[in-house]
Coordinates of C-alpha atoms in Angstrom, one line a residue:
X1 CA 91.1 -74.6 -132.6
X2 CA 92.7 -73.1 -129.3
X3 CA 93.5 -69.3 -130.0
X4 CA 96.3 -68.1 -127.7
X5 CA 97.5 -64.5 -126.3
X6 CA 100.2 -63.4 -123.9
X7 CA 99.8 -62.8 -120.2
X8 CA 102.1 -59.7 -120.4
X9 CA 99.1 -57.8 -122.6
X10 CA 96.7 -58.4 -119.5
X11 CA 98.0 -54.8 -117.9
X12 CA 97.6 -52.9 -121.0
X13 CA 94.1 -54.2 -121.7
X14 CA 92.8 -54.0 -118.4
X15 CA 92.7 -50.3 -116.6
X16 CA 93.4 -50.6 -112.9
X17 CA 91.1 -49.2 -110.4
X18 CA 91.9 -45.6 -109.1
X19 CA 91.5 -45.2 -105.5
X20 CA 92.4 -42.5 -103.0
X21 CA 96.1 -42.0 -102.4
X22 CA 97.5 -42.9 -99.3
X23 CA 97.9 -39.8 -96.8
X24 CA 101.3 -39.4 -94.9
X25 CA 101.2 -36.8 -92.1
X26 CA 105.0 -36.0 -91.6
X27 CA 106.2 -33.8 -88.7
X28 CA 109.9 -33.2 -87.8
X29 CA 111.4 -31.8 -84.7
X30 CA 114.0 -31.3 -82.1
X31 CA 114.3 -29.6 -78.5
X32 CA 113.9 -25.6 -78.9
X33 CA 116.5 -25.0 -76.0
X34 CA 119.4 -26.1 -78.1
X35 CA 119.3 -23.3 -80.7
X36 CA 120.7 -20.4 -79.0
X37 CA 123.2 -22.6 -77.5
X38 CA 124.3 -24.0 -80.9
X39 CA 123.6 -21.5 -83.9
X40 CA 124.9 -24.3 -86.6
X41 CA 122.4 -27.1 -85.1
X42 CA 119.0 -26.2 -86.3
X43 CA 119.7 -25.2 -90.2
X44 CA 121.6 -28.8 -90.3
X45 CA 118.4 -30.3 -88.7
X46 CA 116.4 -28.7 -91.1
X47 CA 118.7 -29.8 -94.0
X48 CA 118.0 -33.5 -92.6
X49 CA 114.4 -32.8 -92.6
X50 CA 114.3 -31.5 -96.2
X51 CA 115.8 -34.7 -97.3
X52 CA 113.5 -36.6 -95.1
X53 CA 110.5 -35.3 -96.9
X54 CA 111.9 -35.5 -100.2
X55 CA 112.2 -39.3 -99.5
X56 CA 108.7 -39.3 -98.7
X57 CA 107.5 -37.4 -101.6
X58 CA 109.0 -39.8 -104.0
X59 CA 106.7 -42.7 -102.7
X60 CA 103.5 -43.1 -104.0
X61 CA 101.5 -41.2 -101.4
X62 CA 100.1 -38.2 -100.6
X63 CA 102.5 -36.0 -98.0
X64 CA 101.1 -33.5 -95.6
X65 CA 104.1 -31.9 -94.1
X66 CA 103.4 -30.3 -90.6
X67 CA 107.0 -28.7 -90.8
X68 CA 109.6 -28.7 -87.9
X69 CA 108.4 -28.2 -84.2
X70 CA 110.9 -27.0 -81.2
X71 CA 108.5 -26.8 -78.5
X72 CA 105.0 -27.9 -77.4
X73 CA 103.2 -25.0 -78.8
X74 CA 104.8 -25.7 -82.3
X75 CA 103.3 -29.3 -81.7
X76 CA 99.9 -28.4 -80.7
X77 CA 99.8 -26.7 -84.2
X78 CA 101.2 -29.4 -86.0
X79 CA 98.8 -31.9 -84.4
X80 CA 95.8 -29.7 -85.2
X81 CA 97.0 -29.7 -89.0
X82 CA 97.3 -33.1 -89.0
X83 CA 94.1 -34.0 -87.4
X84 CA 92.1 -31.9 -90.3
X85 CA 94.1 -33.6 -93.0
X86 CA 92.9 -37.1 -92.3
X87 CA 96.3 -39.3 -92.8
X88 CA 96.4 -42.7 -92.9
X89 CA 99.7 -42.4 -91.1
X90 CA 101.8 -39.8 -89.3
X91 CA 105.8 -40.3 -89.4
X92 CA 107.5 -38.3 -86.6
X93 CA 111.1 -37.7 -87.9
X94 CA 113.0 -37.0 -84.3
X95 CA 116.0 -35.0 -85.6
X96 CA 117.7 -34.5 -82.2
X97 CA 116.5 -34.9 -78.5
X98 CA 113.0 -33.6 -77.9
X99 CA 110.9 -34.5 -74.9
X100 CA 107.9 -36.8 -74.9
X101 CA 105.4 -33.9 -74.4
X102 CA 105.9 -32.7 -77.6
X103 CA 105.0 -36.1 -79.2
X104 CA 102.2 -37.3 -77.3
X105 CA 99.7 -34.7 -78.5
X106 CA 100.4 -35.7 -82.3
X107 CA 99.4 -39.1 -81.4
X108 CA 96.5 -38.5 -79.1
X109 CA 94.8 -35.3 -81.0
X110 CA 95.1 -37.0 -84.4
X111 CA 94.0 -40.6 -83.1
X112 CA 96.2 -42.1 -86.3
X113 CA 98.8 -44.3 -86.0
X114 CA 102.6 -42.8 -85.5
X115 CA 105.9 -44.1 -86.9
X116 CA 108.7 -42.7 -85.0
X117 CA 112.0 -42.6 -86.9
X118 CA 115.5 -41.3 -86.3
X119 CA 117.7 -40.9 -88.9
X120 CA 121.3 -39.7 -88.1
X121 CA 123.3 -37.9 -90.3
X122 CA 125.9 -40.7 -91.2
X123 CA 126.9 -44.4 -90.1
X124 CA 128.8 -42.8 -87.6
X125 CA 130.2 -39.6 -85.6
X126 CA 133.8 -38.0 -86.4
X127 CA 134.6 -38.4 -82.7
X128 CA 137.9 -36.5 -83.0
X129 CA 136.7 -33.6 -84.3
X130 CA 132.8 -33.3 -83.2
X131 CA 131.9 -31.3 -79.7
X132 CA 128.4 -31.1 -78.3
X133 CA 126.6 -29.5 -81.1
X134 CA 127.9 -31.8 -83.7
X135 CA 126.9 -34.5 -81.4
X136 CA 123.4 -33.5 -80.9
X137 CA 122.6 -33.9 -84.7
X138 CA 123.3 -37.5 -84.2
X139 CA 121.2 -38.3 -80.8
X140 CA 117.6 -38.8 -82.3
X141 CA 117.7 -42.1 -80.9
X142 CA 117.9 -40.8 -77.2
X143 CA 114.4 -39.7 -76.9
X144 CA 113.0 -43.0 -78.6
X145 CA 112.6 -44.9 -75.3
X146 CA 110.9 -42.3 -73.5
X147 CA 108.7 -41.9 -76.2
X148 CA 107.8 -45.7 -76.1
X149 CA 107.5 -45.6 -73.1
X150 CA 105.0 -42.6 -72.8
X151 CA 102.9 -44.3 -75.7
X152 CA 102.6 -47.3 -73.5
X153 CA 101.3 -45.4 -70.6
X154 CA 98.9 -43.7 -72.9
X155 CA 97.6 -47.0 -74.2
X156 CA 98.9 -45.8 -77.8
X157 CA 100.9 -48.6 -80.2
X158 CA 104.3 -47.9 -80.4
X159 CA 106.7 -48.4 -83.4
X160 CA 110.2 -46.7 -84.9
X161 CA 112.5 -47.1 -87.4
X162 CA 116.4 -46.0 -86.2
X163 CA 119.0 -45.8 -88.7
X164 CA 120.9 -43.2 -90.6
X165 CA 119.6 -40.7 -93.4
X166 CA 120.7 -42.9 -96.4
X167 CA 120.8 -46.2 -95.3
X168 CA 118.7 -48.5 -97.3
X169 CA 117.9 -50.9 -94.7
X170 CA 116.3 -48.2 -92.4
X171 CA 114.4 -46.8 -96.1
X172 CA 113.1 -50.3 -96.5
X173 CA 111.7 -50.8 -93.3
X174 CA 110.0 -47.2 -93.6
X175 CA 108.7 -48.3 -96.9
X176 CA 107.1 -51.3 -95.2
X177 CA 105.1 -49.0 -93.2
X178 CA 104.1 -46.8 -95.7
X179 CA 102.8 -49.9 -97.6
X180 CA 101.2 -51.1 -94.6
X181 CA 99.4 -47.4 -94.7
X182 CA 98.5 -48.5 -98.4
X183 CA 96.5 -51.1 -96.9
X184 CA 94.8 -49.1 -94.0
X185 CA 93.8 -46.4 -96.5
X186 CA 92.3 -48.7 -98.8
X187 CA 90.4 -50.6 -95.9
X188 CA 89.4 -47.2 -94.5
X189 CA 87.6 -46.1 -97.6
X190 CA 86.7 -49.4 -99.4
X191 CA 83.2 -50.6 -100.4
X192 CA 82.7 -54.0 -100.6
X193 CA 79.9 -55.6 -102.4
X194 CA 78.0 -58.7 -101.0
X195 CA 75.6 -60.0 -103.7
X196 CA 73.2 -63.0 -103.4
X197 CA 73.4 -65.5 -100.3
X198 CA 75.7 -67.5 -98.3
X199 CA 76.7 -71.0 -99.8
X200 CA 74.3 -73.2 -98.1
X201 CA 76.3 -74.9 -95.0
X202 CA 79.5 -72.9 -95.1
X203 CA 79.5 -71.6 -91.5
X204 CA 83.1 -70.5 -91.6
X205 CA 82.4 -68.1 -94.3
X206 CA 79.5 -66.4 -92.6
X207 CA 80.5 -62.7 -91.5
X208 CA 78.8 -60.3 -89.0
X209 CA 78.7 -57.3 -91.6
X210 CA 79.1 -54.7 -88.9
X211 CA 82.8 -55.9 -88.5
X212 CA 84.3 -54.2 -91.5
X213 CA 82.8 -50.8 -90.7
X214 CA 83.6 -50.9 -86.8
X215 CA 87.1 -52.3 -87.4
X216 CA 88.2 -50.9 -90.6
X217 CA 86.0 -48.0 -91.6
X218 CA 84.6 -49.8 -94.6
X219 CA 81.3 -49.9 -96.1
X220 CA 79.4 -53.3 -97.2
X221 CA 77.0 -52.6 -99.7
X222 CA 74.3 -55.2 -100.2
X223 CA 73.2 -56.3 -103.5
X224 CA 70.9 -58.7 -104.9
X225 CA 71.3 -60.3 -108.2
X226 CA 68.2 -58.5 -109.6
X227 CA 70.6 -55.6 -109.7
X228 CA 72.7 -57.5 -112.0
X229 CA 69.9 -58.8 -113.7
X230 CA 68.6 -55.5 -114.7
X231 CA 71.9 -54.5 -116.1
X232 CA 72.6 -57.4 -117.8
X233 CA 69.2 -57.0 -119.8
X234 CA 70.6 -53.7 -120.9
X235 CA 73.6 -54.9 -122.5
X236 CA 73.9 -54.6 -126.3
X237 CA 74.9 -57.0 -129.1
X238 CA 77.5 -54.6 -130.2
X239 CA 79.1 -54.4 -126.2
X240 CA 78.8 -58.2 -126.3
X241 CA 81.3 -58.7 -129.2
X242 CA 83.5 -56.3 -128.0
X243 CA 83.8 -58.2 -124.7
X244 CA 84.1 -61.5 -126.4
X245 CA 86.9 -59.6 -128.4
X246 CA 88.7 -58.5 -125.0
X247 CA 88.1 -62.1 -123.6
X248 CA 90.0 -63.5 -126.6
X249 CA 93.0 -61.1 -126.1
X250 CA 93.3 -61.6 -122.9
X251 CA 92.8 -65.4 -122.6
X252 CA 93.9 -68.5 -124.6
X253 CA 90.5 -70.0 -125.6
X254 CA 90.3 -73.9 -125.6
X255 CA 88.2 -75.6 -127.7
X256 CA 86.1 -76.8 -125.1
X257 CA 84.6 -73.3 -124.8
X258 CA 81.0 -73.0 -126.6
X259 CA 80.5 -69.9 -128.4
X260 CA 77.1 -69.5 -126.8
X261 CA 78.5 -69.6 -123.4
X262 CA 81.2 -67.1 -124.1
X263 CA 79.0 -64.8 -125.3
X264 CA 76.6 -65.2 -122.4
X265 CA 79.9 -64.7 -120.0
X266 CA 80.5 -61.7 -121.9
X267 CA 77.2 -59.9 -121.5
X268 CA 77.3 -60.7 -117.6
X269 CA 80.7 -59.2 -117.6
X270 CA 79.7 -56.1 -119.3
X271 CA 76.6 -55.9 -116.8
X272 CA 78.8 -56.5 -113.9
X273 CA 81.1 -53.6 -114.7
X274 CA 78.3 -51.3 -114.5
X275 CA 76.9 -52.3 -111.4
X276 CA 80.7 -52.1 -109.7
X277 CA 80.8 -48.7 -111.4
X278 CA 77.4 -47.6 -110.4
X279 CA 77.8 -48.9 -106.7
X280 CA 81.5 -47.4 -106.4
X281 CA 82.8 -50.9 -105.5
X282 CA 86.2 -51.9 -104.5
X283 CA 85.6 -55.4 -104.1
X284 CA 82.8 -57.7 -104.7
X285 CA 81.8 -61.3 -103.2
X286 CA 78.6 -63.2 -104.6
X287 CA 76.9 -66.6 -104.7
X288 CA 73.3 -67.7 -106.0
X289 CA 72.3 -71.0 -106.2
X290 CA 69.3 -71.3 -108.5
X291 CA 67.4 -74.0 -110.0
X292 CA 67.3 -75.9 -113.5
X293 CA 68.7 -73.2 -115.5
X294 CA 66.4 -70.2 -114.3
X295 CA 67.7 -66.6 -114.9
X296 CA 69.5 -66.2 -111.4
X297 CA 71.3 -69.5 -111.9
X298 CA 72.6 -68.4 -115.4
X299 CA 73.6 -65.3 -114.0
X300 CA 75.8 -66.9 -111.2
X301 CA 77.1 -69.4 -113.8
X302 CA 78.0 -66.3 -116.1
X303 CA 80.1 -64.4 -113.5
X304 CA 83.7 -66.1 -114.1
X305 CA 84.8 -64.3 -117.1
X306 CA 83.7 -60.8 -115.8
X307 CA 84.9 -61.6 -112.1
X308 CA 88.3 -62.2 -113.5
X309 CA 88.7 -59.3 -115.5
X310 CA 87.7 -57.1 -112.8
X311 CA 90.2 -58.8 -110.4
X312 CA 93.0 -58.3 -112.8
X313 CA 92.0 -54.5 -112.6
X314 CA 92.2 -54.3 -108.9
X315 CA 88.7 -55.2 -108.0
X316 CA 88.9 -58.6 -106.1
X317 CA 85.2 -60.3 -107.6
X318 CA 85.0 -63.8 -106.0
X319 CA 82.1 -66.6 -105.4
X320 CA 80.8 -68.5 -102.4
X321 CA 80.0 -65.2 -100.9
X322 CA 83.3 -64.9 -99.6
X323 CA 83.3 -61.5 -97.9
X324 CA 86.5 -61.9 -95.8
X325 CA 88.6 -63.4 -98.3
X326 CA 87.7 -60.7 -101.0
X327 CA 89.1 -58.2 -98.3
X328 CA 92.1 -60.2 -97.8
X329 CA 92.8 -60.3 -101.6
X330 CA 92.1 -56.7 -101.5
X331 CA 94.6 -56.4 -98.9
X332 CA 97.4 -58.4 -101.2
X333 CA 96.4 -56.5 -104.2
X334 CA 96.9 -53.2 -102.7
X335 CA 100.3 -54.4 -101.1
X336 CA 101.3 -55.1 -104.8
X337 CA 101.2 -58.8 -104.3
X338 CA 98.3 -59.7 -106.3
X339 CA 96.0 -62.4 -104.8
X340 CA 94.2 -65.0 -106.2
X341 CA 90.9 -67.0 -104.2
X342 CA 92.3 -70.2 -103.1
X343 CA 91.5 -73.4 -101.0
X344 CA 93.1 -76.9 -100.7
X345 CA 92.9 -79.1 -103.6
X346 CA 95.1 -82.1 -102.6
X347 CA 98.4 -83.2 -100.8
X348 CA 101.3 -84.7 -103.0
X349 CA 103.2 -86.6 -100.6
X350 CA 105.8 -87.9 -102.9
X351 CA 106.8 -84.5 -104.2
X352 CA 106.3 -82.7 -100.4
X353 CA 104.0 -80.2 -101.8
X354 CA 100.2 -78.7 -101.0
X355 CA 98.0 -78.2 -104.1
X356 CA 95.7 -75.5 -103.9
X357 CA 93.9 -73.1 -106.0
X358 CA 89.9 -72.6 -106.7
X359 CA 87.3 -72.8 -109.5
X360 CA 85.8 -70.0 -110.9
X361 CA 87.1 -66.6 -110.6
X362 CA 91.0 -65.8 -110.7
X363 CA 93.7 -63.2 -110.6
X364 CA 95.0 -63.0 -113.7
X365 CA 98.0 -60.6 -112.7
X366 CA 99.7 -63.8 -110.8
X367 CA 99.4 -66.0 -113.7
X368 CA 102.7 -68.1 -114.5
X369 CA 101.1 -68.6 -118.3
X370 CA 98.8 -67.9 -120.6
X371 CA 95.2 -67.6 -118.5
X372 CA 93.1 -70.1 -120.4
X373 CA 89.4 -70.2 -120.6
X374 CA 88.0 -73.5 -120.4
X375 CA 84.6 -74.8 -120.9
X376 CA 82.8 -77.0 -118.2
X377 CA 79.5 -78.8 -118.9
X378 CA 79.1 -78.5 -114.7
X379 CA 80.4 -76.5 -112.1
X380 CA 81.3 -79.1 -109.5
X381 CA 79.1 -78.1 -106.1
X382 CA 77.2 -75.3 -107.8
X383 CA 74.3 -74.8 -110.1
X384 CA 75.1 -74.1 -113.9
X385 CA 78.0 -74.3 -116.6
X386 CA 79.6 -72.3 -118.9
X387 CA 83.2 -70.6 -119.4
X388 CA 85.9 -70.9 -116.2
X389 CA 89.7 -69.9 -115.9
X390 CA 92.5 -72.1 -115.2
X391 CA 96.4 -71.4 -114.9
X392 CA 99.1 -71.8 -112.4
X393 CA 100.4 -69.1 -109.8
X394 CA 104.0 -67.6 -110.8
X395 CA 106.4 -70.1 -109.5
X396 CA 108.5 -68.7 -106.5
X397 CA 107.6 -67.2 -103.1
X398 CA 104.1 -66.8 -102.1
X399 CA 102.4 -65.6 -99.2
X400 CA 98.9 -66.9 -98.2
X401 CA 96.9 -64.2 -96.3
X402 CA 93.3 -65.2 -94.8
X403 CA 91.0 -63.0 -92.7
X404 CA 90.0 -64.7 -89.6
X405 CA 87.3 -64.3 -87.3
X406 CA 87.5 -65.2 -83.7
X407 CA 85.1 -66.5 -81.3
X408 CA 84.8 -62.9 -79.5
X409 CA 83.9 -61.5 -83.1
X410 CA 87.4 -59.9 -83.8
X411 CA 89.2 -60.0 -86.9
X412 CA 92.7 -61.3 -87.5
X413 CA 95.3 -61.5 -90.5
X414 CA 96.6 -65.3 -90.7
X415 CA 99.6 -66.1 -92.9
X416 CA 102.0 -68.5 -94.5
X417 CA 104.9 -68.4 -96.7
X418 CA 106.0 -71.0 -99.2
X419 CA 107.1 -71.3 -102.8
X420 CA 105.0 -72.3 -106.0
X421 CA 107.1 -75.2 -107.4
X422 CA 106.3 -76.8 -111.1
X423 CA 105.1 -80.3 -111.2
X424 CA 101.9 -82.0 -112.6
X425 CA 98.2 -80.0 -112.5
X426 CA 94.8 -80.9 -113.2
X427 CA 93.2 -79.5 -116.2
X428 CA 89.7 -79.2 -115.1
X429 CA 89.3 -75.3 -115.4
X430 CA 90.5 -74.5 -111.8
X431 CA 93.5 -72.4 -110.8
X432 CA 95.9 -75.0 -109.5
X433 CA 99.5 -74.1 -107.7
X434 CA 101.7 -76.6 -106.1
X435 CA 103.2 -74.9 -103.0
X436 CA 105.9 -76.4 -100.8
X437 CA 106.2 -75.2 -97.1
X438 CA 109.2 -77.0 -96.7
X439 CA 107.7 -79.7 -94.3
X440 CA 105.2 -82.6 -94.2
X441 CA 102.1 -81.5 -96.3
X442 CA 100.1 -83.1 -93.7
X443 CA 101.6 -81.2 -91.1
X444 CA 101.4 -77.9 -92.5
X445 CA 97.5 -78.3 -93.2
X446 CA 97.2 -79.1 -89.9
X447 CA 98.9 -76.4 -88.3
X448 CA 97.3 -73.7 -91.0
X449 CA 94.0 -75.3 -90.1
X450 CA 94.5 -74.6 -86.4
X451 CA 95.1 -71.0 -87.2
X452 CA 91.4 -70.6 -87.5
X453 CA 91.8 -69.3 -91.0
X454 CA 88.5 -70.9 -92.6
X455 CA 88.9 -72.8 -96.2
X456 CA 89.6 -69.8 -98.4
X457 CA 92.5 -67.1 -98.2
X458 CA 94.5 -64.9 -101.1
X459 CA 97.3 -66.6 -102.7
X460 CA 99.6 -63.5 -103.2
X461 CA 103.4 -63.2 -104.9
X462 CA 106.6 -63.0 -102.8
X463 CA 107.5 -63.2 -99.1
X464 CA 105.1 -60.6 -97.5
X465 CA 104.9 -61.6 -94.2
X466 CA 106.5 -58.4 -92.7
X467 CA 104.5 -56.2 -94.7
X468 CA 101.1 -57.8 -93.8
X469 CA 102.0 -58.0 -90.0
X470 CA 102.9 -54.3 -90.5
X471 CA 99.4 -53.8 -91.7
X472 CA 97.5 -55.6 -89.2
X473 CA 99.4 -53.8 -86.6
X474 CA 98.3 -50.3 -88.1
X475 CA 94.7 -51.7 -88.5
X476 CA 94.6 -52.9 -84.9
X477 CA 93.9 -56.5 -85.3
X478 CA 96.1 -59.9 -84.2
X479 CA 98.6 -61.3 -86.9
X480 CA 99.1 -65.0 -86.8
X481 CA 101.6 -67.1 -88.8
X482 CA 101.8 -70.7 -89.9

């Protein structure tokens, strides 16, 4: 008899991965020559700076406030403090006019991406009563083109947000850059596990392991299936029983699931958790072919339960040795959009949708219904048999994110947006979603394939193109859309 659970219980049962908090450097400033001329100006600007600091402190990030600068000497001190803080993003609040010489050292000496923000006190000035001193509190945008010019000449990427202090639209644009900094922080400090070997013949999946450290600062930990085998051998029967109970609490268990296969998946899951903990992994990509039911084949076939549970905890764990897509899943997860391992499955020309998903591990956090464990007598295209995960992604806007690698070796983010819509789904132990891209499905496939994305990607919740574009900019990689 099929047993059921509710997807709302997943977050309660599976503790999320704890990572280093994003570190935002903050420095505010204006031209010190104004202070003796207009005594009321500096206190007003410092009040605005305090408001900005409070807004950043309310975000889920560690704030390093280098204070208010008035000249190049102040700037030099601020730059040194921020350089030592190892920030993921530096925000420069331009409270009034300041010279570009006060800004350039911060970007140059820290080597950290800088976001320039100029937020005037209110939506407009009171033209009838304002004098020069009052106006100067509103001219933070004045040096922004100057800063942009100097950054370009110095070879430094320039980005800015202009608005007023309490403008929701401006703060949403600022928050987008903070979310992008979250991604940069995660990848700078990420440890990606790579276990097993390449799925034979998948040339698109092959990745130069040096690229992740040199592009993002990430570490790739190369693992053997024997690293998992040893830990699985140490799992006790009590631990297996506890993991089976957890599986039944998280999943709907279909009648097709064999109890022996479920117990084996539970045993591998416990061993997999220990491997991830011992290696301090933020993600794991794996594949092992095996032969005739030998031990390593059974390990590879028993990964789906444990990999799905890890992915639900924010540690993307995916098959087919897909390191780049596992990184893409980490990006979408850190951005708060979930992200399930995905590829093309079929086209429905009558309904105008693209059917996509994948067999094996899945991200339970993006399921539209109770995730199902289904028993399979064979894994198509792979060795082994056992339990697999089946569900449809939440209906509504979604964004695909793939991590491409071009001929020159450089990495890129590739994205496309659509809507998951209801309709018939295969019941073969796969995650499957019907995505409407608002155009002929065949035409979309042709354009998507021409981006160089490869045949796997992360399917994430919501329209996240702006977030992923900003993250690509902070990471210094190309961004393409379809």
